[in-house]
PDB file of C-alpha atoms and ligand atoms in Angstrom:
ATOM      1  CA  MET A  17       5.269 -42.417  44.393  1.00 46.00           C
ATOM      2  CA  SER A  18       6.537 -39.826  46.875  1.00 49.00           C
ATOM      3  CA  SER A  19      10.235 -39.976  47.713  1.00 56.00           C
ATOM      4  CA  GLU A  20       9.105 -39.923  51.362  1.00 68.00           C
ATOM      5  CA  GLN A  21       7.610 -43.443  51.153  1.00 75.00           C
ATOM      6  CA  PRO A  22       9.385 -45.570  53.766  1.00 80.00           C
ATOM      7  CA  HIS A  23      11.767 -48.211  52.458  1.00 89.00           C
ATOM      8  CA  ARG A  24      10.056 -51.520  53.310  1.00 97.00           C
ATOM      9  CA  PRO A  25      12.318 -54.321  52.038  1.00 98.00           C
ATOM     10  CA  LEU A  26      10.424 -57.028  53.948  1.00 98.00           C
ATOM     11  CA  LEU A  27       6.902 -56.095  52.877  1.00 98.00           C
ATOM     12  CA  GLY A  28       4.884 -59.298  52.420  1.00 97.00           C
ATOM     13  CA  ARG A  29       7.387 -61.441  54.354  1.00 98.00           C
ATOM     14  CA  LYS A  30       6.294 -63.394  57.430  1.00 98.00           C
ATOM     15  CA  ALA A  31       8.922 -64.051  60.103  1.00 99.00           C
ATOM     16  CA  LEU A  32       9.261 -66.006  63.341  1.00 98.00           C
ATOM     17  CA  ILE A  33      11.642 -64.282  65.775  1.00 99.00           C
ATOM     18  CA  THR A  34      12.758 -66.186  68.883  1.00 98.00           C
ATOM     19  CA  GLY A  35      13.827 -64.323  72.006  1.00 98.00           C
ATOM     20  CA  ALA A  36      11.834 -61.305  70.855  1.00 98.00           C
ATOM     21  CA  SER A  37      10.933 -59.965  74.311  1.00 98.00           C
ATOM     22  CA  ARG A  38      14.086 -57.944  74.957  1.00 97.00           C
ATOM     23  CA  GLY A  39      17.602 -57.145  73.801  1.00 97.00           C
ATOM     24  CA  ILE A  40      18.617 -57.912  70.236  1.00 98.00           C
ATOM     25  CA  GLY A  41      15.465 -59.907  69.464  1.00 98.00           C
ATOM     26  CA  ALA A  42      13.189 -57.034  70.496  1.00 98.00           C
ATOM     27  CA  ASP A  43      15.143 -54.670  68.266  1.00 98.00           C
ATOM     28  CA  ILE A  44      15.017 -57.080  65.317  1.00 99.00           C
ATOM     29  CA  ALA A  45      11.234 -57.221  65.814  1.00 98.00           C
ATOM     30  CA  ARG A  46      11.129 -53.407  65.682  1.00 98.00           C
ATOM     31  CA  ALA A  47      13.280 -53.303  62.538  1.00 98.00           C
ATOM     32  CA  TYR A  48      11.336 -56.090  60.790  1.00 98.00           C
ATOM     33  CA  ALA A  49       7.982 -54.460  61.538  1.00 98.00           C
ATOM     34  CA  ALA A  50       9.304 -51.145  60.213  1.00 98.00           C
ATOM     35  CA  ALA A  51      10.501 -53.007  57.105  1.00 98.00           C
ATOM     36  CA  GLY A  52       6.974 -54.353  56.561  1.00 98.00           C
ATOM     37  CA  ALA A  53       7.174 -57.954  57.833  1.00 98.00           C
ATOM     38  CA  ASP A  54       4.352 -59.741  59.641  1.00 98.00           C
ATOM     39  CA  LEU A  55       5.715 -61.337  62.800  1.00 98.00           C
ATOM     40  CA  VAL A  56       5.339 -64.228  65.196  1.00 98.00           C
ATOM     41  CA  LEU A  57       7.160 -63.189  68.366  1.00 98.00           C
ATOM     42  CA  THR A  58       8.233 -65.842  70.822  1.00 98.00           C
ATOM     43  CA  ALA A  59       9.938 -66.124  74.234  1.00 98.00           C
ATOM     44  CA  ARG A  60       9.100 -67.960  77.455  1.00 98.00           C
ATOM     45  CA  ASP A  61       7.355 -64.973  78.986  1.00 97.00           C
ATOM     46  CA  GLY A  62       4.470 -64.324  76.622  1.00 96.00           C
ATOM     47  CA  SER A  63       3.193 -61.414  78.727  1.00 97.00           C
ATOM     48  CA  ALA A  64       6.401 -59.459  77.986  1.00 97.00           C
ATOM     49  CA  LEU A  65       5.611 -59.778  74.266  1.00 98.00           C
ATOM     50  CA  GLU A  66       1.992 -58.565  74.294  1.00 98.00           C
ATOM     51  CA  GLU A  67       2.667 -54.835  74.569  1.00 98.00           C
ATOM     52  CA  PRO A  68       5.444 -54.674  71.925  1.00 98.00           C
ATOM     53  CA  ALA A  69       3.416 -56.888  69.589  1.00 98.00           C
ATOM     54  CA  ALA A  70       0.393 -54.577  69.821  1.00 98.00           C
ATOM     55  CA  ARG A  71       2.541 -51.449  69.501  1.00 98.00           C
ATOM     56  CA  LEU A  72       4.466 -52.680  66.438  1.00 98.00           C
ATOM     57  CA  ALA A  73       1.233 -53.719  64.715  1.00 98.00           C
ATOM     58  CA  ALA A  74      -0.316 -50.303  65.368  1.00 98.00           C
ATOM     59  CA  GLU A  75       2.795 -48.303  64.405  1.00 98.00           C
ATOM     60  CA  HIS A  76       3.679 -50.174  61.246  1.00 98.00           C
ATOM     61  CA  GLY A  77       0.423 -51.710  60.008  1.00 98.00           C
ATOM     62  CA  VAL A  78       1.785 -55.249  60.154  1.00 98.00           C
ATOM     63  CA  ARG A  79       0.282 -58.371  61.711  1.00 98.00           C
ATOM     64  CA  THR A  80       1.900 -59.596  64.936  1.00 98.00           C
ATOM     65  CA  VAL A  81       1.173 -62.769  66.889  1.00 98.00           C
ATOM     66  CA  VAL A  82       2.604 -63.854  70.255  1.00 98.00           C
ATOM     67  CA  LEU A  83       3.510 -67.469  70.943  1.00 98.00           C
ATOM     68  CA  ALA A  84       5.024 -68.330  74.344  1.00 98.00           C
ATOM     69  CA  ALA A  85       7.466 -71.258  74.197  1.00 98.00           C
ATOM     70  CA  ASP A  86      10.356 -72.602  76.268  1.00 98.00           C
ATOM     71  CA  LEU A  87      13.142 -73.708  73.935  1.00 98.00           C
ATOM     72  CA  ALA A  88      14.707 -75.771  76.714  1.00 97.00           C
ATOM     73  CA  ASP A  89      11.667 -78.061  76.545  1.00 97.00           C
ATOM     74  CA  PRO A  90      12.862 -80.986  74.393  1.00 94.00           C
ATOM     75  CA  ASP A  91       9.576 -81.191  72.465  1.00 96.00           C
ATOM     76  CA  VAL A  92       9.244 -77.512  71.576  1.00 97.00           C
ATOM     77  CA  PRO A  93      11.866 -76.976  68.839  1.00 95.00           C
ATOM     78  CA  GLY A  94      10.480 -79.789  66.704  1.00 89.00           C
ATOM     79  CA  ARG A  95       6.967 -78.388  66.648  1.00 96.00           C
ATOM     80  CA  LEU A  96       7.375 -74.593  67.012  1.00 98.00           C
ATOM     81  CA  TRP A  97       7.723 -73.842  63.306  1.00 98.00           C
ATOM     82  CA  ALA A  98       4.543 -75.752  62.402  1.00 98.00           C
ATOM     83  CA  GLU A  99       2.618 -74.024  65.190  1.00 98.00           C
ATOM     84  CA  ALA A 100       3.844 -70.556  64.253  1.00 98.00           C
ATOM     85  CA  SER A 101       3.294 -71.218  60.573  1.00 98.00           C
ATOM     86  CA  GLY A 102      -0.263 -72.362  61.273  1.00 97.00           C
ATOM     87  CA  LEU A 103      -0.990 -69.076  63.069  1.00 96.00           C
ATOM     88  CA  MET A 104       0.301 -67.012  60.133  1.00 97.00           C
ATOM     89  CA  ASP A 105      -0.845 -69.153  57.215  1.00 97.00           C
ATOM     90  CA  GLY A 106       2.787 -69.769  56.250  1.00 97.00           C
ATOM     91  CA  LEU A 107       6.136 -68.218  57.167  1.00 98.00           C
ATOM     92  CA  ASP A 108       9.219 -67.502  55.111  1.00 97.00           C
ATOM     93  CA  VAL A 109      11.811 -66.113  57.541  1.00 98.00           C
ATOM     94  CA  LEU A 110      13.239 -67.583  60.757  1.00 98.00           C
ATOM     95  CA  VAL A 111      15.376 -65.455  63.068  1.00 99.00           C
ATOM     96  CA  ASN A 112      16.984 -67.850  65.529  1.00 98.00           C
ATOM     97  CA  ASN A 113      17.924 -65.294  68.169  1.00 98.00           C
ATOM     98  CA  ALA A 114      17.022 -66.640  71.639  1.00 98.00           C
ATOM     99  CA  GLY A 115      20.070 -67.536  73.674  1.00 97.00           C
ATOM    100  CA  LEU A 116      21.667 -67.414  77.095  1.00 95.00           C
ATOM    101  CA  SER A 117      25.083 -67.485  78.679  1.00 94.00           C
ATOM    102  CA  HIS A 118      26.513 -68.551  82.019  1.00 95.00           C
ATOM    103  CA  PRO A 119      29.929 -66.889  82.095  1.00 93.00           C
ATOM    104  CA  GLU A 120      32.309 -69.079  84.154  1.00 95.00           C
ATOM    105  CA  THR A 121      35.849 -70.336  83.892  1.00 97.00           C
ATOM    106  CA  VAL A 122      36.583 -73.845  82.654  1.00 98.00           C
ATOM    107  CA  GLU A 123      37.593 -74.766  86.190  1.00 98.00           C
ATOM    108  CA  ALA A 124      34.271 -73.566  87.598  1.00 98.00           C
ATOM    109  CA  LEU A 125      32.188 -75.130  84.831  1.00 98.00           C
ATOM    110  CA  GLU A 126      28.876 -76.509  86.108  1.00 98.00           C
ATOM    111  CA  THR A 127      27.408 -79.452  84.233  1.00 98.00           C
ATOM    112  CA  ALA A 128      23.879 -78.044  84.550  1.00 98.00           C
ATOM    113  CA  HIS A 129      25.004 -74.783  82.947  1.00 98.00           C
ATOM    114  CA  PHE A 130      26.761 -76.663  80.145  1.00 98.00           C
ATOM    115  CA  ASP A 131      23.628 -78.730  79.453  1.00 98.00           C
ATOM    116  CA  GLU A 132      21.279 -75.734  79.497  1.00 98.00           C
ATOM    117  CA  THR A 133      23.537 -73.713  77.194  1.00 98.00           C
ATOM    118  CA  LEU A 134      23.760 -76.540  74.674  1.00 98.00           C
ATOM    119  CA  GLN A 135      19.999 -77.115  74.940  1.00 98.00           C
ATOM    120  CA  VAL A 136      18.935 -73.512  74.306  1.00 98.00           C
ATOM    121  CA  ASN A 137      21.825 -72.217  72.164  1.00 98.00           C
ATOM    122  CA  LEU A 138      22.422 -75.255  69.944  1.00 98.00           C
ATOM    123  CA  ARG A 139      19.875 -78.068  70.094  1.00 98.00           C
ATOM    124  CA  ALA A 140      16.770 -75.869  69.988  1.00 98.00           C
ATOM    125  CA  PRO A 141      17.810 -73.452  67.226  1.00 98.00           C
ATOM    126  CA  ALA A 142      19.376 -76.218  65.114  1.00 98.00           C
ATOM    127  CA  LEU A 143      16.217 -78.358  65.260  1.00 98.00           C
ATOM    128  CA  LEU A 144      13.967 -75.357  64.708  1.00 98.00           C
ATOM    129  CA  ALA A 145      16.027 -74.277  61.687  1.00 98.00           C
ATOM    130  CA  ALA A 146      15.922 -77.802  60.235  1.00 98.00           C
ATOM    131  CA  ARG A 147      12.114 -77.929  60.508  1.00 98.00           C
ATOM    132  CA  ALA A 148      11.827 -74.389  59.160  1.00 98.00           C
ATOM    133  CA  GLY A 149      14.235 -75.086  56.298  1.00 98.00           C
ATOM    134  CA  ALA A 150      12.376 -78.251  55.280  1.00 98.00           C
ATOM    135  CA  ALA A 151       9.048 -76.383  55.227  1.00 98.00           C
ATOM    136  CA  MET A 152      10.545 -73.433  53.321  1.00 98.00           C
ATOM    137  CA  ALA A 153      12.053 -75.786  50.727  1.00 98.00           C
ATOM    138  CA  GLU A 154       8.589 -77.318  50.199  1.00 98.00           C
ATOM    139  CA  SER A 155       6.946 -73.929  49.763  1.00 97.00           C
ATOM    140  CA  GLY A 156       9.457 -72.322  47.404  1.00 96.00           C
ATOM    141  CA  GLY A 157      12.127 -70.880  49.690  1.00 98.00           C
ATOM    142  CA  GLY A 158      12.907 -68.533  52.534  1.00 98.00           C
ATOM    143  CA  ALA A 159      15.618 -67.158  54.764  1.00 99.00           C
ATOM    144  CA  ILE A 160      17.082 -68.518  57.993  1.00 99.00           C
ATOM    145  CA  LEU A 161      19.122 -66.191  60.201  1.00 98.00           C
ATOM    146  CA  THR A 162      21.253 -67.413  63.045  1.00 98.00           C
ATOM    147  CA  ILE A 163      22.221 -64.854  65.657  1.00 98.00           C
ATOM    148  CA  ALA A 164      25.499 -66.529  66.544  1.00 98.00           C
ATOM    149  CA  SER A 165      28.415 -64.601  68.049  1.00 98.00           C
ATOM    150  CA  ALA A 166      32.009 -63.632  67.380  1.00 98.00           C
ATOM    151  CA  ALA A 167      32.597 -66.268  70.070  1.00 97.00           C
ATOM    152  CA  ALA A 168      31.545 -68.903  67.513  1.00 98.00           C
ATOM    153  CA  LEU A 169      34.612 -68.100  65.438  1.00 98.00           C
ATOM    154  CA  ARG A 170      37.173 -67.071  68.033  1.00 98.00           C
ATOM    155  CA  PRO A 171      37.275 -68.503  71.570  1.00 96.00           C
ATOM    156  CA  LEU A 172      36.226 -66.239  74.401  1.00 94.00           C
ATOM    157  CA  ALA A 173      37.424 -66.840  77.962  1.00 93.00           C
ATOM    158  CA  GLU A 174      34.694 -67.812  80.445  1.00 93.00           C
ATOM    159  CA  HIS A 175      32.411 -68.799  77.559  1.00 95.00           C
ATOM    160  CA  TYR A 176      33.291 -72.510  77.189  1.00 98.00           C
ATOM    161  CA  ALA A 177      29.771 -73.884  76.657  1.00 98.00           C
ATOM    162  CA  TYR A 178      28.611 -70.741  74.875  1.00 97.00           C
ATOM    163  CA  SER A 179      31.409 -70.747  72.273  1.00 98.00           C
ATOM    164  CA  THR A 180      30.994 -74.482  71.740  1.00 98.00           C
ATOM    165  CA  ALA A 181      27.252 -74.133  71.152  1.00 98.00           C
ATOM    166  CA  LYS A 182      27.549 -71.111  68.869  1.00 98.00           C
ATOM    167  CA  ALA A 183      30.291 -72.757  66.777  1.00 98.00           C
ATOM    168  CA  GLY A 184      28.042 -75.806  66.357  1.00 98.00           C
ATOM    169  CA  LEU A 185      25.142 -73.606  65.339  1.00 98.00           C
ATOM    170  CA  VAL A 186      27.223 -71.823  62.712  1.00 99.00           C
ATOM    171  CA  MET A 187      28.078 -75.200  61.191  1.00 98.00           C
ATOM    172  CA  ALA A 188      24.417 -76.277  61.314  1.00 99.00           C
ATOM    173  CA  THR A 189      23.557 -73.065  59.463  1.00 99.00           C
ATOM    174  CA  ARG A 190      26.196 -73.707  56.808  1.00 98.00           C
ATOM    175  CA  THR A 191      24.895 -77.248  56.359  1.00 98.00           C
ATOM    176  CA  LEU A 192      21.356 -75.957  55.801  1.00 98.00           C
ATOM    177  CA  ALA A 193      22.739 -73.487  53.266  1.00 98.00           C
ATOM    178  CA  LEU A 194      24.458 -76.341  51.426  1.00 98.00           C
ATOM    179  CA  GLU A 195      21.610 -78.818  51.497  1.00 98.00           C
ATOM    180  CA  LEU A 196      18.653 -76.505  50.871  1.00 98.00           C
ATOM    181  CA  GLY A 197      20.207 -73.734  48.772  1.00 98.00           C
ATOM    182  CA  GLU A 198      19.063 -75.199  45.458  1.00 98.00           C
ATOM    183  CA  ARG A 199      15.481 -75.144  46.745  1.00 98.00           C
ATOM    184  CA  GLY A 200      15.495 -71.426  47.480  1.00 98.00           C
ATOM    185  CA  VAL A 201      16.444 -71.487  51.154  1.00 98.00           C
ATOM    186  CA  ARG A 202      19.264 -69.178  52.266  1.00 99.00           C
ATOM    187  CA  ALA A 203      20.821 -69.676  55.709  1.00 99.00           C
ATOM    188  CA  ASN A 204      23.326 -67.239  57.210  1.00 99.00           C
ATOM    189  CA  SER A 205      24.835 -66.367  60.572  1.00 99.00           C
ATOM    190  CA  ILE A 206      25.406 -62.972  62.142  1.00 99.00           C
ATOM    191  CA  CYS A 207      28.394 -62.902  64.487  1.00 98.00           C
ATOM    192  CA  PRO A 208      28.315 -59.854  66.778  1.00 98.00           C
ATOM    193  CA  THR A 209      30.837 -58.826  69.352  1.00 97.00           C
ATOM    194  CA  VAL A 210      29.427 -57.516  72.651  1.00 96.00           C
ATOM    195  CA  VAL A 211      26.104 -55.787  72.003  1.00 97.00           C
ATOM    196  CA  LEU A 212      24.956 -53.159  74.452  1.00 96.00           C
ATOM    197  CA  THR A 213      21.562 -54.565  75.284  1.00 95.00           C
ATOM    198  CA  ASP A 214      20.415 -53.918  78.861  1.00 84.00           C
ATOM    199  CA  MET A 215      22.314 -57.032  79.903  1.00 78.00           C
ATOM    200  CA  GLY A 216      25.377 -56.222  77.785  1.00 85.00           C
ATOM    201  CA  GLN A 217      25.420 -52.752  79.294  1.00 84.00           C
ATOM    202  CA  LYS A 218      25.459 -54.253  82.808  1.00 78.00           C
ATOM    203  CA  VAL A 219      28.123 -56.867  82.109  1.00 75.00           C
ATOM    204  CA  TRP A 220      30.430 -54.799  79.894  1.00 86.00           C
ATOM    205  CA  GLY A 221      29.269 -51.192  79.676  1.00 80.00           C
ATOM    206  CA  GLU A 222      29.405 -50.522  83.394  1.00 82.00           C
ATOM    207  CA  GLN A 223      32.572 -52.471  84.167  1.00 85.00           C
ATOM    208  CA  PRO A 224      35.492 -50.576  82.595  1.00 88.00           C
ATOM    209  CA  ALA A 225      38.118 -52.982  83.970  1.00 90.00           C
ATOM    210  CA  LYS A 226      36.389 -55.933  82.320  1.00 87.00           C
ATOM    211  CA  ALA A 227      35.592 -54.053  79.108  1.00 93.00           C
ATOM    212  CA  ALA A 228      39.037 -52.532  78.480  1.00 94.00           C
ATOM    213  CA  PRO A 229      40.908 -55.653  77.226  1.00 93.00           C
ATOM    214  CA  MET A 230      37.976 -56.536  74.960  1.00 94.00           C
ATOM    215  CA  LEU A 231      37.709 -53.010  73.584  1.00 95.00           C
ATOM    216  CA  ALA A 232      41.442 -53.020  72.908  1.00 96.00           C
ATOM    217  CA  ARG A 233      40.882 -55.886  70.435  1.00 97.00           C
ATOM    218  CA  ILE A 234      38.080 -54.107  68.561  1.00 98.00           C
ATOM    219  CA  PRO A 235      39.526 -51.739  65.930  1.00 98.00           C
ATOM    220  CA  GLN A 236      36.459 -49.473  66.191  1.00 98.00           C
ATOM    221  CA  SER A 237      37.102 -49.339  69.934  1.00 96.00           C
ATOM    222  CA  ARG A 238      33.475 -49.657  70.996  1.00 96.00           C
ATOM    223  CA  PHE A 239      30.761 -52.272  71.455  1.00 96.00           C
ATOM    224  CA  ALA A 240      27.781 -52.696  69.105  1.00 97.00           C
ATOM    225  CA  GLN A 241      24.306 -51.249  69.493  1.00 97.00           C
ATOM    226  CA  PRO A 242      21.301 -53.567  68.929  1.00 98.00           C
ATOM    227  CA  ARG A 243      20.322 -51.526  65.862  1.00 98.00           C
ATOM    228  CA  GLU A 244      23.641 -52.428  64.208  1.00 98.00           C
ATOM    229  CA  VAL A 245      22.678 -56.121  64.399  1.00 98.00           C
ATOM    230  CA  SER A 246      19.062 -55.481  63.323  1.00 98.00           C
ATOM    231  CA  ASP A 247      20.080 -53.580  60.202  1.00 98.00           C
ATOM    232  CA  VAL A 248      22.130 -56.581  59.035  1.00 98.00           C
ATOM    233  CA  ALA A 249      19.265 -58.924  59.951  1.00 99.00           C
ATOM    234  CA  VAL A 250      16.860 -56.924  57.744  1.00 98.00           C
ATOM    235  CA  TRP A 251      19.312 -56.967  54.865  1.00 98.00           C
ATOM    236  CA  LEU A 252      19.972 -60.729  55.127  1.00 98.00           C
ATOM    237  CA  ALA A 253      16.248 -61.537  54.988  1.00 98.00           C
ATOM    238  CA  SER A 254      15.640 -59.203  52.044  1.00 98.00           C
ATOM    239  CA  ASP A 255      16.111 -59.645  48.303  1.00 98.00           C
ATOM    240  CA  ALA A 256      19.128 -57.329  48.546  1.00 98.00           C
ATOM    241  CA  ALA A 257      21.000 -60.366  49.956  1.00 98.00           C
ATOM    242  CA  SER A 258      19.612 -62.844  47.399  1.00 98.00           C
ATOM    243  CA  MET A 259      23.030 -64.380  46.613  1.00 98.00           C
ATOM    244  CA  VAL A 260      24.287 -64.448  50.215  1.00 98.00           C
ATOM    245  CA  ASN A 261      24.118 -68.016  51.551  1.00 98.00           C
ATOM    246  CA  GLY A 262      26.127 -69.971  54.113  1.00 98.00           C
ATOM    247  CA  ALA A 263      27.955 -66.846  55.308  1.00 98.00           C
ATOM    248  CA  GLU A 264      29.020 -65.619  58.717  1.00 98.00           C
ATOM    249  CA  ILE A 265      28.638 -61.843  58.809  1.00 98.00           C
ATOM    250  CA  PRO A 266      30.685 -60.243  61.593  1.00 98.00           C
ATOM    251  CA  VAL A 267      29.114 -57.239  63.339  1.00 98.00           C
ATOM    252  CA  ASP A 268      32.172 -56.644  65.435  1.00 98.00           C
ATOM    253  CA  GLY A 269      33.948 -53.415  64.518  1.00 98.00           C
ATOM    254  CA  GLY A 270      36.780 -55.480  63.060  1.00 98.00           C
ATOM    255  CA  TYR A 271      37.398 -57.740  66.092  1.00 98.00           C
ATOM    256  CA  LEU A 272      37.550 -60.967  64.076  1.00 97.00           C
TER     257      LEU A 272
HETATM  258  P1  NAP B 323      18.757 -61.220  76.211  1.00 94.44           P
HETATM  259  O1  NAP B 323      18.597 -59.742  76.291  1.00 94.44           O
HETATM  260  O2  NAP B 323      19.123 -61.981  77.421  1.00 94.44           O
HETATM  261  O3  NAP B 323      17.403 -61.824  75.606  1.00 94.44           O
HETATM  262  C1  NAP B 323      17.294 -63.219  75.400  1.00 94.44           C
HETATM  263  C2  NAP B 323      15.948 -63.546  74.790  1.00 94.44           C
HETATM  264  O4  NAP B 323      15.861 -64.971  74.643  1.00 94.44           O
HETATM  265  C3  NAP B 323      14.773 -63.106  75.647  1.00 94.44           C
HETATM  266  O5  NAP B 323      13.705 -62.693  74.814  1.00 94.44           O
HETATM  267  C4  NAP B 323      14.404 -64.380  76.404  1.00 94.44           C
HETATM  268  O6  NAP B 323      13.031 -64.328  76.785  1.00 94.44           O
HETATM  269  C5  NAP B 323      14.708 -65.464  75.344  1.00 94.44           C
HETATM  270  N1  NAP B 323      15.021 -66.760  75.939  1.00 94.44           N
HETATM  271  C6  NAP B 323      15.995 -67.053  76.846  1.00 94.44           C
HETATM  272  N2  NAP B 323      15.924 -68.354  77.197  1.00 94.44           N
HETATM  273  C7  NAP B 323      14.884 -68.891  76.500  1.00 94.44           C
HETATM  274  C8  NAP B 323      14.290 -70.175  76.447  1.00 94.44           C
HETATM  275  N3  NAP B 323      14.716 -71.203  77.220  1.00 94.44           N
HETATM  276  N4  NAP B 323      13.239 -70.376  75.617  1.00 94.44           N
HETATM  277  C9  NAP B 323      12.767 -69.365  74.853  1.00 94.44           C
HETATM  278  N5  NAP B 323      13.273 -68.124  74.866  1.00 94.44           N
HETATM  279  C10 NAP B 323      14.316 -67.888  75.690  1.00 94.44           C
HETATM  280  O7  NAP B 323      19.849 -61.620  75.093  1.00 94.44           O
HETATM  281  P2  NAP B 323      20.561 -60.730  73.961  1.00 94.44           P
HETATM  282  O8  NAP B 323      21.757 -60.118  74.542  1.00 94.44           O
HETATM  283  O9  NAP B 323      19.559 -59.888  73.257  1.00 94.44           O
HETATM  284  O10 NAP B 323      21.058 -61.900  72.970  1.00 94.44           O
HETATM  285  C11 NAP B 323      20.265 -62.360  71.887  1.00 94.44           C
HETATM  286  C12 NAP B 323      21.109 -63.328  71.050  1.00 94.44           C
HETATM  287  O11 NAP B 323      22.277 -62.648  70.592  1.00 94.44           O
HETATM  288  C13 NAP B 323      21.607 -64.538  71.842  1.00 94.44           C
HETATM  289  O12 NAP B 323      21.569 -65.682  71.018  1.00 94.44           O
HETATM  290  C14 NAP B 323      23.040 -64.167  72.187  1.00 94.44           C
HETATM  291  O13 NAP B 323      23.838 -65.296  72.364  1.00 94.44           O
HETATM  292  C15 NAP B 323      23.431 -63.385  70.949  1.00 94.44           C
HETATM  293  N6  NAP B 323      24.536 -62.454  71.173  1.00 94.44           N
HETATM  294  C16 NAP B 323      24.449 -61.495  72.141  1.00 94.44           C
HETATM  295  C17 NAP B 323      25.513 -60.617  72.349  1.00 94.44           C
HETATM  296  C18 NAP B 323      25.456 -59.540  73.416  1.00 94.44           C
HETATM  297  O14 NAP B 323      26.532 -58.996  73.746  1.00 94.44           O
HETATM  298  N7  NAP B 323      24.293 -59.181  73.931  1.00 94.44           N
HETATM  299  C19 NAP B 323      26.669 -60.740  71.558  1.00 94.44           C
HETATM  300  C20 NAP B 323      26.722 -61.719  70.570  1.00 94.44           C
HETATM  301  C21 NAP B 323      25.652 -62.566  70.383  1.00 94.44           C
HETATM  302  P3  NAP B 323      12.435 -65.151  78.066  1.00 94.44           P
HETATM  303  O15 NAP B 323      13.410 -64.957  79.189  1.00 94.44           O
HETATM  304  O16 NAP B 323      11.073 -64.600  78.311  1.00 94.44           O
HETATM  305  O17 NAP B 323      12.372 -66.572  77.585  1.00 94.44           O
END
């Protein structure tokens, strides 16, 4: 074999990635396709997924399928895994990435924002992971990845609902790791600091006054790039992480 063969640690794996249309999820889709995984890509706006799905399939010779779904719909999380799995004839990796935030102070907290954040950032991924974990346990194992946040482990001002939801999701992930570990299911969380997605760039990258106090708490003195989350997400789903279970992996330049 030539030493120029690409390293494809996820060859033969089949993954569902939520929130795959932009930001971190889109970059994880890129990294997983390059690593050899077949993919079901989901977000609300299915049309935004068609072009990347076709491109990744053509560039990397993997199978990609698009499935539009709104995780705020109470019925969706319970049935999404079965639907996605049916399309792919089985799945063995879940990347629970979709999420939102409504930055606001505790005093300005809006109940509708609190409810939506808990719905999309906690209820949906926790239910989806439970259904996925149960199916993986039946079929011999798999990997569940939670894209949580450093805000799950250390409070972040103006992120009351967000931190609450992410902390709950980290504990749901640990519980899956505990209950399903002996049946071959590994469940881990990635906890990034600010990631310079398009949105991160707007909120943090282009507002030096807002960014400065945050940067001062990050020993590496910079925010993360999406690729720095994706690389960890590839590793966690691969056999290289076969004894990593129930962990929270910071991608935070030392912030935590
Ligand atoms: P983003 O650029 O805003 O992308 C969010 C993705 O989630 C999109 O694909 C969006 O697609 C999907 N989504 C949003 N609401 C949805 C819903 N109700 N149902 C289904 N899909 C939905 O976000 P990001 O910055 O990449 O963040 C991705 C994850 O990383 C989130 O869980 C976030 O909390 C976490 N995180 C981000 C940062 C950061 O600084 N960026 C830091 C730490 C952790 P549609 O709009 O088409 O549905």
